[in-house]
Coordinates of C-alpha atoms and ligand atoms in Angstrom, one line a residue:
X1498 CA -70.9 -108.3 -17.5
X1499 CA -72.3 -108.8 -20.6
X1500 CA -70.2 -107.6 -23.6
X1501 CA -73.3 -104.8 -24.1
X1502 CA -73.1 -103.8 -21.0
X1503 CA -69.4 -103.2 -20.9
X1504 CA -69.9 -101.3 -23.9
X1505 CA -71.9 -98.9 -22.3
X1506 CA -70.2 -98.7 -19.8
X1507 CA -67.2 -97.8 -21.0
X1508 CA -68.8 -95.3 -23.3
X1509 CA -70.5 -93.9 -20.3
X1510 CA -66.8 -93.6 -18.6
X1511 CA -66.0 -91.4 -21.6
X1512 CA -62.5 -92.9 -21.7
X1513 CA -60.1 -90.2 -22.7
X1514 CA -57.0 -90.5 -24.8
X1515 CA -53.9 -92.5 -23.7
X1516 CA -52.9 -90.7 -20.6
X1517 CA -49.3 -89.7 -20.6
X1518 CA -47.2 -90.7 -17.3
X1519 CA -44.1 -88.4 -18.2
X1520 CA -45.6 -85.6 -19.5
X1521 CA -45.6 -86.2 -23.3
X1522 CA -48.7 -85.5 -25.4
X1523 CA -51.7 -87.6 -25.6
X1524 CA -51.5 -90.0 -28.0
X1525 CA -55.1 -90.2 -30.6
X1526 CA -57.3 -92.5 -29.2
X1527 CA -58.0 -95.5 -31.3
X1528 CA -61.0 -97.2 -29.5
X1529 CA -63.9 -98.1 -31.2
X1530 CA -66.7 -96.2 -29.0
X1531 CA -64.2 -92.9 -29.8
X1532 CA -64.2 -93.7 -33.5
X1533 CA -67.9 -93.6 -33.1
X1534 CA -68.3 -90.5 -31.6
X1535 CA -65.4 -89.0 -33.2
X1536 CA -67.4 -89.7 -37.2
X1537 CA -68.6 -86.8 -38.9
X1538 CA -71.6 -86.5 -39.3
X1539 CA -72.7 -85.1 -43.1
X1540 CA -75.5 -82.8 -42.8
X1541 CA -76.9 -83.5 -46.1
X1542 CA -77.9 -87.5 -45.2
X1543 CA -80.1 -88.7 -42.8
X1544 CA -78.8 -88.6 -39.5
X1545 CA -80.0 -92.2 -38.6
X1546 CA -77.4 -93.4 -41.5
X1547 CA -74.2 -92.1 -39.8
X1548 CA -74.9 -91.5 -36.4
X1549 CA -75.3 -95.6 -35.3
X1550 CA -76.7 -95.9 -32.0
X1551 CA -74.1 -96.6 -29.9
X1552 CA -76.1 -99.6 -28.1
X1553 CA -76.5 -101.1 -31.4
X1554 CA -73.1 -100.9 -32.5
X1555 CA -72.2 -102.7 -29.2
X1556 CA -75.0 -105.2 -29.8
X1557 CA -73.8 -105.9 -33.5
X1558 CA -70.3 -106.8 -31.8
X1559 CA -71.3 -108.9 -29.6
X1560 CA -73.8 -110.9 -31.7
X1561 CA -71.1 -110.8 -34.6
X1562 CA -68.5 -112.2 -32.0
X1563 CA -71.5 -115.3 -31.4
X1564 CA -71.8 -115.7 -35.1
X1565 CA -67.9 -116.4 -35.8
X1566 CA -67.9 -118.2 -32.9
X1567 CA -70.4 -120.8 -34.7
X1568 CA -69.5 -120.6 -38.2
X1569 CA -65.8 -121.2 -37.3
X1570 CA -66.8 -124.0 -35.4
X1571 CA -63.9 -126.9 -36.0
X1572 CA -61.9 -124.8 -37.8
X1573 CA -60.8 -122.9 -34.7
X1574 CA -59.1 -125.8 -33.9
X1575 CA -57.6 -127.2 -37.6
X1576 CA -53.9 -127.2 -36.5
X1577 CA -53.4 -127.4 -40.8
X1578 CA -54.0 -123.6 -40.6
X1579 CA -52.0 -121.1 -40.2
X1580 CA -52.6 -118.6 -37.8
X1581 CA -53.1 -116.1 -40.9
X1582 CA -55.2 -118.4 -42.7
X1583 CA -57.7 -118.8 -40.1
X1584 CA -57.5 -114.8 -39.5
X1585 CA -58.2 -114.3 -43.0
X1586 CA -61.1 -116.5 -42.7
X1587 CA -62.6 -114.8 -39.6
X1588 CA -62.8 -112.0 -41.4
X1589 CA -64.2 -112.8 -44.0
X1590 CA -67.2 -114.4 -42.2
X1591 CA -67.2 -111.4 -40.2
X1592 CA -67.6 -109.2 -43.4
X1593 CA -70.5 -111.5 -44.3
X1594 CA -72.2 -111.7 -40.8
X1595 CA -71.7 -107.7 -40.9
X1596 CA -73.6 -107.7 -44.3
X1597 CA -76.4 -109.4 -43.1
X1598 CA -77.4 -107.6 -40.4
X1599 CA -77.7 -104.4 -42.8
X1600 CA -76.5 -102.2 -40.1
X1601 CA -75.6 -98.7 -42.2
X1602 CA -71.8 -98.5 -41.1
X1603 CA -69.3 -95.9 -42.5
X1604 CA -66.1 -97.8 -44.3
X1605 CA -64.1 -97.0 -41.1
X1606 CA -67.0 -98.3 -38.4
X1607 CA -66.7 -101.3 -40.2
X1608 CA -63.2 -101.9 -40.1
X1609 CA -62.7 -101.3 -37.0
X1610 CA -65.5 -103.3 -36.2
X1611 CA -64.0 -106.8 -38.0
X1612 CA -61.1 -105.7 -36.4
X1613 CA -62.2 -105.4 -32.7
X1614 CA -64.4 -108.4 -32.9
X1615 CA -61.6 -110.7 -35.0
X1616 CA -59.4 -109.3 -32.2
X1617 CA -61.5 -110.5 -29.4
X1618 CA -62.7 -113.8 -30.6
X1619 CA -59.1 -114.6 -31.9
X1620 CA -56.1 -113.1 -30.8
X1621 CA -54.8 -111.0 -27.9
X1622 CA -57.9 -109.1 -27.1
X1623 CA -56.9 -105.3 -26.8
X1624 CA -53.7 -106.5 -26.8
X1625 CA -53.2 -107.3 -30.2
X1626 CA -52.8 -103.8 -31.5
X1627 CA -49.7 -103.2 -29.1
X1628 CA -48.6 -106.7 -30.5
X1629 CA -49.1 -105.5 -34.3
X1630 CA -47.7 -101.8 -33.7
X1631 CA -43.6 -102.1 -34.2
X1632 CA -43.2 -98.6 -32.4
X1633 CA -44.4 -100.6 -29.2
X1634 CA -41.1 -102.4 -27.1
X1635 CA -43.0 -103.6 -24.3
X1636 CA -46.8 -104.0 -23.1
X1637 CA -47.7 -104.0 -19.1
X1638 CA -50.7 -105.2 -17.8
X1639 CA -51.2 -104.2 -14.3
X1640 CA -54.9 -105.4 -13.9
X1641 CA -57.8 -106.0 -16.5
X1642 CA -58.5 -102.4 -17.1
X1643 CA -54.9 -100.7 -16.9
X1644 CA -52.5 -101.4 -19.5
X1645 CA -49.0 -99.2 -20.1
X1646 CA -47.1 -99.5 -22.9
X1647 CA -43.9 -98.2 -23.5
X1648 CA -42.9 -96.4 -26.7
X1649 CA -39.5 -94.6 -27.7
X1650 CA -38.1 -95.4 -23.8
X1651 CA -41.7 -93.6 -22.9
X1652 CA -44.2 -95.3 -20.6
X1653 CA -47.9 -94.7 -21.2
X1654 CA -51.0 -95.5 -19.6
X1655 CA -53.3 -96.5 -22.8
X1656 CA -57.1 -96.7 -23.2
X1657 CA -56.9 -100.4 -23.8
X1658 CA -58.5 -102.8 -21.1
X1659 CA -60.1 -106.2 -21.4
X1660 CA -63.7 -106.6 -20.6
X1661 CA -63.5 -108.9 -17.5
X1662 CA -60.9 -110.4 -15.5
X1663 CA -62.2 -113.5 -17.2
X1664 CA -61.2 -112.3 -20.4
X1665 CA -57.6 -111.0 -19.4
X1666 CA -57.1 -114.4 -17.7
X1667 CA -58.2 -116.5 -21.1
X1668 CA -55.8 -114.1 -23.7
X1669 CA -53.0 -115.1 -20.9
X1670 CA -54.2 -119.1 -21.3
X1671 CA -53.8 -118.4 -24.6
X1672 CA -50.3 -117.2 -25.1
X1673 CA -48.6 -119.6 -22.3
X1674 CA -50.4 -122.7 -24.2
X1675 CA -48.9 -121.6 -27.3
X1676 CA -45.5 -122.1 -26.0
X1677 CA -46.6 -125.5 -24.4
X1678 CA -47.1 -124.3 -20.7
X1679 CA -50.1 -123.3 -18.6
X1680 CA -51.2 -121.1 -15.9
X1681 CA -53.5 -121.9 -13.1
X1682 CA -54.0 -121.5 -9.4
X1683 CA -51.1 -125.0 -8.9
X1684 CA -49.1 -122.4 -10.7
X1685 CA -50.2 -119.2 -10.9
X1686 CA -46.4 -117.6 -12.3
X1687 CA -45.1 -118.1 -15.5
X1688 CA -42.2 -116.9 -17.5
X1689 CA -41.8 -117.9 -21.2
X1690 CA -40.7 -116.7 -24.2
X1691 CA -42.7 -116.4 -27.2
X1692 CA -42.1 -118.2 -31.1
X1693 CA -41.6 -114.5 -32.0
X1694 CA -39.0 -114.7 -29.0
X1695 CA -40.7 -112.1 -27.0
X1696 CA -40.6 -112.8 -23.4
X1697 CA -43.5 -113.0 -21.4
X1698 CA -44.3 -112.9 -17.6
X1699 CA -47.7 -113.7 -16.2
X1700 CA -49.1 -113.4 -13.1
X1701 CA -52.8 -114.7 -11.9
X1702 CA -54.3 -114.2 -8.3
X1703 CA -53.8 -115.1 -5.8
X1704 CA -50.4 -114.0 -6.1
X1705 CA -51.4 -110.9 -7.8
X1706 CA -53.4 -109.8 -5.3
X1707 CA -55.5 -106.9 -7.7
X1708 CA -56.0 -109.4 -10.5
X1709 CA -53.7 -110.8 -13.2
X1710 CA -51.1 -109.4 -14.2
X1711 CA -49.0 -109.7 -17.7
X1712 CA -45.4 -108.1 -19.3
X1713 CA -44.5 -108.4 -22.4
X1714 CA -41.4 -107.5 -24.0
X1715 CA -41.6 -108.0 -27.7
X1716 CA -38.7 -109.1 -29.5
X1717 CA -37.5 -106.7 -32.2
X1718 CA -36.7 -109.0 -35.1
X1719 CA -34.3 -105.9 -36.7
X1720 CA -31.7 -105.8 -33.3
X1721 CA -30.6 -102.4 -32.1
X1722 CA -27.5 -101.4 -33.5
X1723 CA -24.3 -99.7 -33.3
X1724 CA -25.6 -96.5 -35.1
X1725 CA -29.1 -96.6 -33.8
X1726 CA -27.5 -96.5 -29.9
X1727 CA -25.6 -93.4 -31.0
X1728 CA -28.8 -91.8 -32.7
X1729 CA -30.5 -92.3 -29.6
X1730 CA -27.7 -90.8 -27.8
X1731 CA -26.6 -93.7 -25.8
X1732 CA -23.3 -93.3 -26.9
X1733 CA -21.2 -90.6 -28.9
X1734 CA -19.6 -92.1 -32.6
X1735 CA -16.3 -91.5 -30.2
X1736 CA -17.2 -94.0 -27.9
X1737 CA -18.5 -96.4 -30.0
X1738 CA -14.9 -96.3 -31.8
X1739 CA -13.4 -96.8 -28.2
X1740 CA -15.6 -99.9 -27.4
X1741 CA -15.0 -101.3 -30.4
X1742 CA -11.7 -101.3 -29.9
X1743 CA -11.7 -102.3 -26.3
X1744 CA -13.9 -105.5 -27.3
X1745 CA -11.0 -106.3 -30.2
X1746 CA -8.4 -106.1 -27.8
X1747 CA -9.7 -109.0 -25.8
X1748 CA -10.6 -107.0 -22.6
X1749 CA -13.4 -108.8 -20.4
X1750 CA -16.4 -106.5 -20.6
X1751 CA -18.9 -106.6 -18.0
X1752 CA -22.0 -104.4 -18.8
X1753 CA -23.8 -103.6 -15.4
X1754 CA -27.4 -101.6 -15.5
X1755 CA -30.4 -101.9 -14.2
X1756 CA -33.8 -104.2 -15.3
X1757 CA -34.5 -102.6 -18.7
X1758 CA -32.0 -100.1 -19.1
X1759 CA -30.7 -101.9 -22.5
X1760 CA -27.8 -104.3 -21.2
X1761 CA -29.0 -107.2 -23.5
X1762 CA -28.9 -104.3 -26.6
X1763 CA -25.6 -103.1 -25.4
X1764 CA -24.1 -106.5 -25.4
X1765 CA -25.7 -107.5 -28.6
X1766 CA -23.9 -104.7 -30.3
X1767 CA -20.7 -105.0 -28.2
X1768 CA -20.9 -108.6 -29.7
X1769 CA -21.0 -107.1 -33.2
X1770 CA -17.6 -106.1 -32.7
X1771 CA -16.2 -109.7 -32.4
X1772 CA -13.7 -110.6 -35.2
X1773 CA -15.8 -113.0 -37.4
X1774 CA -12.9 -115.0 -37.4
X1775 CA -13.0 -115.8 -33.4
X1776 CA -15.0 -118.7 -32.5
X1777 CA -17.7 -117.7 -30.4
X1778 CA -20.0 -119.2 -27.6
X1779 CA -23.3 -117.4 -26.6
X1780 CA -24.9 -118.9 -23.3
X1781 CA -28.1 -117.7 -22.4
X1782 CA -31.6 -118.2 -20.0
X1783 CA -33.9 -117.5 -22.6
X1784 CA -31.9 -116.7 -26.1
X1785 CA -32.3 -112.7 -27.0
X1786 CA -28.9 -112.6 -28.6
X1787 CA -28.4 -112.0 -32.1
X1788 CA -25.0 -112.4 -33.6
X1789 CA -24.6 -111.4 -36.7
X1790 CA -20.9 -113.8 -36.9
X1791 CA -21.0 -116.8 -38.3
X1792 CA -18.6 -118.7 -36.2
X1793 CA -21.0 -118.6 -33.4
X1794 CA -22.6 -121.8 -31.4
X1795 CA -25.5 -120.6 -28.8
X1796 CA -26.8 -122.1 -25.8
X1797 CA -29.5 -122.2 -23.6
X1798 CA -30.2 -122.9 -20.4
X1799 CA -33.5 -125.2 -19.1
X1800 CA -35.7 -125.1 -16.8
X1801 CA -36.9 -128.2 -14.3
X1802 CA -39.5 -129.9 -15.7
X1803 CA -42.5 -130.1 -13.8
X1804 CA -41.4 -133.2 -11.5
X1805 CA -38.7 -130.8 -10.9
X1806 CA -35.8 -132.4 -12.8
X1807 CA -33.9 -132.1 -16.1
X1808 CA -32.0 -128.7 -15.2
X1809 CA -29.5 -127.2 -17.6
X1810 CA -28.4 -124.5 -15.7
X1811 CA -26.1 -121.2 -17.1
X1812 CA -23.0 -123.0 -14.8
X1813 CA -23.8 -126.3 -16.7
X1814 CA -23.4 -124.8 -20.0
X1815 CA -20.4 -122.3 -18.6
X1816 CA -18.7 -125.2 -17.7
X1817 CA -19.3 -127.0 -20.7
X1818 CA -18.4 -123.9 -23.2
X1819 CA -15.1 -124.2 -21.8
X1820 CA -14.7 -127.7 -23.5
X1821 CA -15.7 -126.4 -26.8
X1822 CA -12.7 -124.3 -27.7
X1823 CA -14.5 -120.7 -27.7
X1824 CA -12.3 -117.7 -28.4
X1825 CA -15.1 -115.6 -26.6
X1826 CA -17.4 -116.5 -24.6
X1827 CA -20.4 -114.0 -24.2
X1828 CA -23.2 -114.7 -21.1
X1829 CA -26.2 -112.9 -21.6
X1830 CA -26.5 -112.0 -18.0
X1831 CA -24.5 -113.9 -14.9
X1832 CA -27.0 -113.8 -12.1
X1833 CA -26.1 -117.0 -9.7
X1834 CA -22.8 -119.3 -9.1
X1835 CA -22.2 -119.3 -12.2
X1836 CA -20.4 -116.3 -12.0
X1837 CA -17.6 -117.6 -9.8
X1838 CA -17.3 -119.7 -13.2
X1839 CA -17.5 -117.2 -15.5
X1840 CA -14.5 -115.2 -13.3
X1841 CA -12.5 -118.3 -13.5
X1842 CA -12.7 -118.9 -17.4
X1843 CA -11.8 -115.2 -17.7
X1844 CA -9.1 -115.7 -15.6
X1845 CA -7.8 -118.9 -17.0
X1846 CA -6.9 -117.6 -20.5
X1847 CA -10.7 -116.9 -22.0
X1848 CA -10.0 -113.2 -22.7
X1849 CA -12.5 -111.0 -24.5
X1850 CA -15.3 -112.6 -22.7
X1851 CA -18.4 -110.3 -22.4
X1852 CA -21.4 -110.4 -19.7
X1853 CA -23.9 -108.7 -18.0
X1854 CA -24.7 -107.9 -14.3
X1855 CA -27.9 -106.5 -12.8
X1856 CA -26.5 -103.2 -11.0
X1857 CA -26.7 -99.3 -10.7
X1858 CA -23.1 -98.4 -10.6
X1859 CA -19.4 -99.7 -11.8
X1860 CA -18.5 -100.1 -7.9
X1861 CA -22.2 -101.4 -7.1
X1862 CA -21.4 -104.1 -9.9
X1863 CA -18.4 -105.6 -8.2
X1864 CA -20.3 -105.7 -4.9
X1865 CA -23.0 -107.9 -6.7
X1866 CA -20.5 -110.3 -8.6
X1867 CA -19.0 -110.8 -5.1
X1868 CA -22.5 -111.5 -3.9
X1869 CA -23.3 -113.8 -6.6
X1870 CA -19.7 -115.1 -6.3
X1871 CA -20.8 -116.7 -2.8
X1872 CA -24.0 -117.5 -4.3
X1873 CA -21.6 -120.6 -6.2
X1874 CA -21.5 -121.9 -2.5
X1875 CA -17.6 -122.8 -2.6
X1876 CA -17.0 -120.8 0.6
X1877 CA -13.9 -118.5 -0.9
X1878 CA -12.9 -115.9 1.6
X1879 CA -13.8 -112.3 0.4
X1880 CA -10.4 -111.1 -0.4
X1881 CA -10.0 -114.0 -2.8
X1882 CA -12.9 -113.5 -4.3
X1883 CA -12.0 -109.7 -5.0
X1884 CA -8.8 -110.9 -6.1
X1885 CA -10.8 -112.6 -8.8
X1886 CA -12.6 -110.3 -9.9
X1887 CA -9.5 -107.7 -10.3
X1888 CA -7.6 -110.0 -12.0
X1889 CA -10.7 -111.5 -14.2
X1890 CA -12.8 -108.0 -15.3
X1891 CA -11.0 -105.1 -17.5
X1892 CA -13.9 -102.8 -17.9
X1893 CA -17.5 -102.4 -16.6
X1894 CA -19.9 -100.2 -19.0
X1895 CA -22.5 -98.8 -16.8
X1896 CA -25.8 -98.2 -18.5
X1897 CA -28.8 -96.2 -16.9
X1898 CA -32.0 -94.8 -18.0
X1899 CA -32.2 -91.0 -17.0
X1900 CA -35.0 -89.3 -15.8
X1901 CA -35.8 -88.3 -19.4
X1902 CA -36.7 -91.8 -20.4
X1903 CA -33.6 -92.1 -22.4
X1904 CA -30.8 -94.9 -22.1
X1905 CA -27.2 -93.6 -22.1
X1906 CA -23.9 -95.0 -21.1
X1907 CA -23.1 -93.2 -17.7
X1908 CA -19.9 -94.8 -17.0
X1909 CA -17.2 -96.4 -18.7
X1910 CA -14.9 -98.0 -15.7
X1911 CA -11.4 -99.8 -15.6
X1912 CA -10.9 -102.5 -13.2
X1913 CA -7.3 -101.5 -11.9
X1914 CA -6.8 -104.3 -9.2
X1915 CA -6.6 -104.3 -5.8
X1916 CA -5.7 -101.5 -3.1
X1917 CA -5.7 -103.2 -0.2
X1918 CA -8.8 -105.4 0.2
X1919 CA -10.5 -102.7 -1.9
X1920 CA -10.8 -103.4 -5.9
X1921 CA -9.7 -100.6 -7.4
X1922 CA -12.2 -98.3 -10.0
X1923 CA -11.0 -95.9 -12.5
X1924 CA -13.8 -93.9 -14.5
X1925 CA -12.2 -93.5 -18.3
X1926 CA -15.9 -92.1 -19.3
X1927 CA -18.9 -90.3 -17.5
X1928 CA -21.9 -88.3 -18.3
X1929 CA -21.2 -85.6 -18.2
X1930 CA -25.0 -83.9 -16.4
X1931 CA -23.6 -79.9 -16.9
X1932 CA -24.6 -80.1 -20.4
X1933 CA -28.4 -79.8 -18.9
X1934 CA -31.7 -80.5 -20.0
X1935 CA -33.0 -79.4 -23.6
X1936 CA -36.3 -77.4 -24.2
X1937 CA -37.9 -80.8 -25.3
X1938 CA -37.2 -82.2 -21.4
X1939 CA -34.1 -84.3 -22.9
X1940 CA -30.3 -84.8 -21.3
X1941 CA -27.8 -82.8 -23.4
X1942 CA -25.1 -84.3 -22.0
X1943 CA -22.9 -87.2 -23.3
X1944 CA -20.8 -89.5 -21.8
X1945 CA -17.1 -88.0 -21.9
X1946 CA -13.6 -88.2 -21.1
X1947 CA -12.6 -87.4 -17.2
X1948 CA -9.3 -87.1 -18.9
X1949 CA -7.3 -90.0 -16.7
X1950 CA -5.6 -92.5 -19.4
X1951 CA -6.6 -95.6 -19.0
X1952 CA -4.4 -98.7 -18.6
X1953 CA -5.8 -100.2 -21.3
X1954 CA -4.0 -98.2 -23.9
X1955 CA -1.0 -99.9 -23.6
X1956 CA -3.2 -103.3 -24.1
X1957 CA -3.7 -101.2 -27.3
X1958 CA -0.7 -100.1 -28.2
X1959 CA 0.8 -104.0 -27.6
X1960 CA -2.0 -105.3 -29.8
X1961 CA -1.4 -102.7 -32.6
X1962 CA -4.7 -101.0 -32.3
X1963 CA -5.2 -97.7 -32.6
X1964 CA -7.7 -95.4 -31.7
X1965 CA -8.4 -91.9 -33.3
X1966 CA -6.8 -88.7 -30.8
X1967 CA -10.7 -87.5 -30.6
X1968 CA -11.4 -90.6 -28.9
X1969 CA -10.2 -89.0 -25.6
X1970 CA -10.3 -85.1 -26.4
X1971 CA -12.7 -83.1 -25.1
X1972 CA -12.5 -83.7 -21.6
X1973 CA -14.5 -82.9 -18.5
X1974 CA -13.3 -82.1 -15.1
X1975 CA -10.5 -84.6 -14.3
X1976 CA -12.3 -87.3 -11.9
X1977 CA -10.9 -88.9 -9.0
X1978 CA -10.8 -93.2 -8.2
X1979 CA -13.5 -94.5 -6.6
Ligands
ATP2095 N1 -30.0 -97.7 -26.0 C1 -31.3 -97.8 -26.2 N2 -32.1 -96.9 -26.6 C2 -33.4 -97.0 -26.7 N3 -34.1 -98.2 -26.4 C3 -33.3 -99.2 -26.0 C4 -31.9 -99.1 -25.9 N4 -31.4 -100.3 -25.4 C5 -32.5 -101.1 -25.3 N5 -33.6 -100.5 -25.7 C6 -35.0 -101.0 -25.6 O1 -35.3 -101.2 -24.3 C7 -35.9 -102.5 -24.0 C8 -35.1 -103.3 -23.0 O2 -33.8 -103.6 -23.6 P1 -32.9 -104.8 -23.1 O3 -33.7 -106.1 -23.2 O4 -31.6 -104.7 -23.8 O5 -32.7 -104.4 -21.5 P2 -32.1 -105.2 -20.3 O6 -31.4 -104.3 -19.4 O7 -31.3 -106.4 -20.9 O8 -33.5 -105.7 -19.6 P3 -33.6 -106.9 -18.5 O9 -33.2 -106.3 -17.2 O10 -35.1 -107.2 -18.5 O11 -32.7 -108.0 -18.9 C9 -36.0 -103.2 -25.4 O12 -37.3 -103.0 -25.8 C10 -35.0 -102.4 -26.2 O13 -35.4 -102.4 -27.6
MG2096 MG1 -31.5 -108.4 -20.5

């Protein structure tokens, strides 16, 4: 379809605003054809002058896009350019081409109008103004006319959509070439990470079977931190205290949650509380770690190349950490065999290590380390590898995202050892779910004390740290083990 025609069409859809999946308010539509319709229209001029025909508006854009086309020419491709020099000249020509076809536009039409066409013809398409908005953390593409983006933990179905499948699959050429790859039916999945260090997945048909498909999660270049978790309510100022203590008393931390709850953010911030004097290995798949120490080396891992060869894998660089004298060793998330290794360097005098585990609950994340355990393919019998993980973990910090959209810590677990062939679970910390729901559809609750003194505390008391007495005050009901 011609871009004309899509105009229309989408005009004729009357597209309303963002559509809200959980029930917050609309957000103001931003779309061109809206702005349109949306102008005033001042009764004193001729109504020719503001009211544009839409048709024309849509055929200004597209012969616009033509005309930058051709009098960028070469200069598209002028790698001595910078991405905002050659933006800044695209508009400008735009502005000119604009001028020329002495279409009466309001101030605002014509912004938006250099903006939508530079957008088109250069960057993301209608993705770029999810790219350029910061309050936007992650952008889902289900299919060429269905985007979601999420915004304060809140998912929303947006007004955005490319013009064609064609178009979606050229903005996704686009960004995988940037970062050196490609996408095509010989490989129709990719998973890359962005200069910017945003990660991005693609998907094309046939593999997604209603058209491509593409997630982004954008890289926040200002990291989460201690104070903005507790704003947010993910933890209480108590807890924070408590976890920074328990990460400077050399417990091994294992954060478990599930995809996207924050276990990255979590750990970035548990990291913060690292002694700048410890020497510190980071070992990652794609790195999203930022630690602010300065004793600090960071790895990554690599994938095959496309003969299939040249692996650096996490157990690789595991292994290898271990020969670099770390004090702490911190891997971003243990999802294979290399978490028999990462159990072994905790156990073999590595204290204070810090990881993270794909799983729901404290007990559900043992199950999976003993999973991923086997997954190493050294053929341990179970017990022994329970006795492993016992002996290697202190403390698993569950993190969940509640119905309300929000990420909170929902457990805060010691690893006791072994009843049995059982590993033994002791909740320090729950959410505590009486505390209800607010009138603005938000959790009340917090995570708090079940009022059972952790082991730990003597770790504490041996190591001189102290915590303050509100630490474990108010309590909830007393819980039982696991
Ligand atoms: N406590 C939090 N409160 C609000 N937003 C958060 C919180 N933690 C993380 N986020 C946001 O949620 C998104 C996902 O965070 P993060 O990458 O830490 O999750 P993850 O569990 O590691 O995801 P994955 O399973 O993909 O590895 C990011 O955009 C991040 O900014
Ligand atoms: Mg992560």
């Amino acid at each position: 379809m011609r871009l004309s025609e899509r105009m229309n069409a989408a005009r004729q859809q009357q597209s309303p605003a963002e559509t809200s999946v959980l029930g917050q308010e609309p957000q103001v539509p931003v779309a061109l054809e809206e702005a349109v319709q949306l102008a005033p229209v001042p009764v004193s001029k001729p109504v020719e002058v503001t009211a544009v025909p839409t048709d024309a508006l849509a055929g200004l854009k597209h012969r616009a896009a033509n005309a930058l086309f051709d009098r960028m020419g070469a200069r598209f491709n002028d790698s001595t350019l910078t991405e905002e020099d050659l933006r800044a000249a695209a508009r400008e020509e735009l502005g000119q081409i604009i001028d020329e076809e002495q279409v009466p536009l309001s101030p605002e039409e014509r912004r938006r109008l250099i903006r939508d066409v530079a957008d088109d013809v250069m960057g993301y398409g209608p993705l770029q103004r999810f790219l350029d908005d910061p309050s936007v953390t992650e952008i889902m593409v289900n299919r060429m006319d269905q985007i979601y983006v999420e915004r304060k933990g809140l998912v929303t179905l947006t007004d955005g959509r490319f013009s064609s499948e064609e178009h979606l699959r050229k903005v996704i050429e686009r960004i995988v070439s940037k970062v050196g790859r490609r996408i095509d039916e010989s490989s129709p999945l990719v998973d890359a990470r962005l200069e910017d260090g945003s990660r991005v997945n693609a998907v094309i048909p046939p593999l997604a079977v209603n058209g491509s498909s593409l997630t982004i999660r954008k890289f926040s270049k200002v990291p989460l931190t201690v104070q903005n978790l507790i704003s947010y309510g993910t933890m209480t100022p108590e807890m924070a205290e408590l976890l920074d203590a328990c990460v400077k008393a050399k417990l091994n931390i294992i954060v478990s949650g599930g995809t996207g709850t924050g276990k990255t953010t979590l750990l970035n911030v548990l990291s913060s509380f690292l002694p700048g004097t410890d020497r510190i290995v980071t070992i990652e798949d794609a790195v999203e770690l930022q630690i602010q120490q300065q004793h600090v080396v960071r790895l990554e891992s690599r994938p095959p190349n496309t003969e299939g060869k040249g692996a650096v894998t996490i157990r690789d660089l595991l292994r290898n950490s271990l020969r670099m004298r770390p004090d702490r060793i911190v891997v971003g998330e243990v999802r294979g065999g290399e978490s028999l290794d990462m159990l072994q360097a905790m156990n073999t005098g590595h204290d204070g290590s810090l990881s993270t585990v794909h799983s729901n609950s404290p007990r559900d994340a043992v199950a999976r380390l003993e999973t991923l355990v086997l997954m190493a393919g050294m053929d341990l019998p179970l017990r022994a590898i329970r006795e492993q993980i016992a002996s290697a973990v202190d403390l698993i910090i569950q993190i969940a995202r509640l119905r309300d959209g929000s990420r909170r810590i929902t457990h805060v677990t010691e690893v006791q050892g072994m009843e049995g062939d059982v590993v033994t679970l002791q909740d320090a910390f729950v959410f505590d779910y009486s505390a209800g729901v607010g009138s603005d559809g938000r959790f009340l609750g917090k995570p708090v004390p079940t009022g059972i003194r952790p082991r730990f505390i003597e770790r504490f008391e041996d190591m001189g740290i102290t915590v303050s007495p509100a630490v474990f005050g108010q309590t909830m009901n007393p819980a039982g083990r696991h």
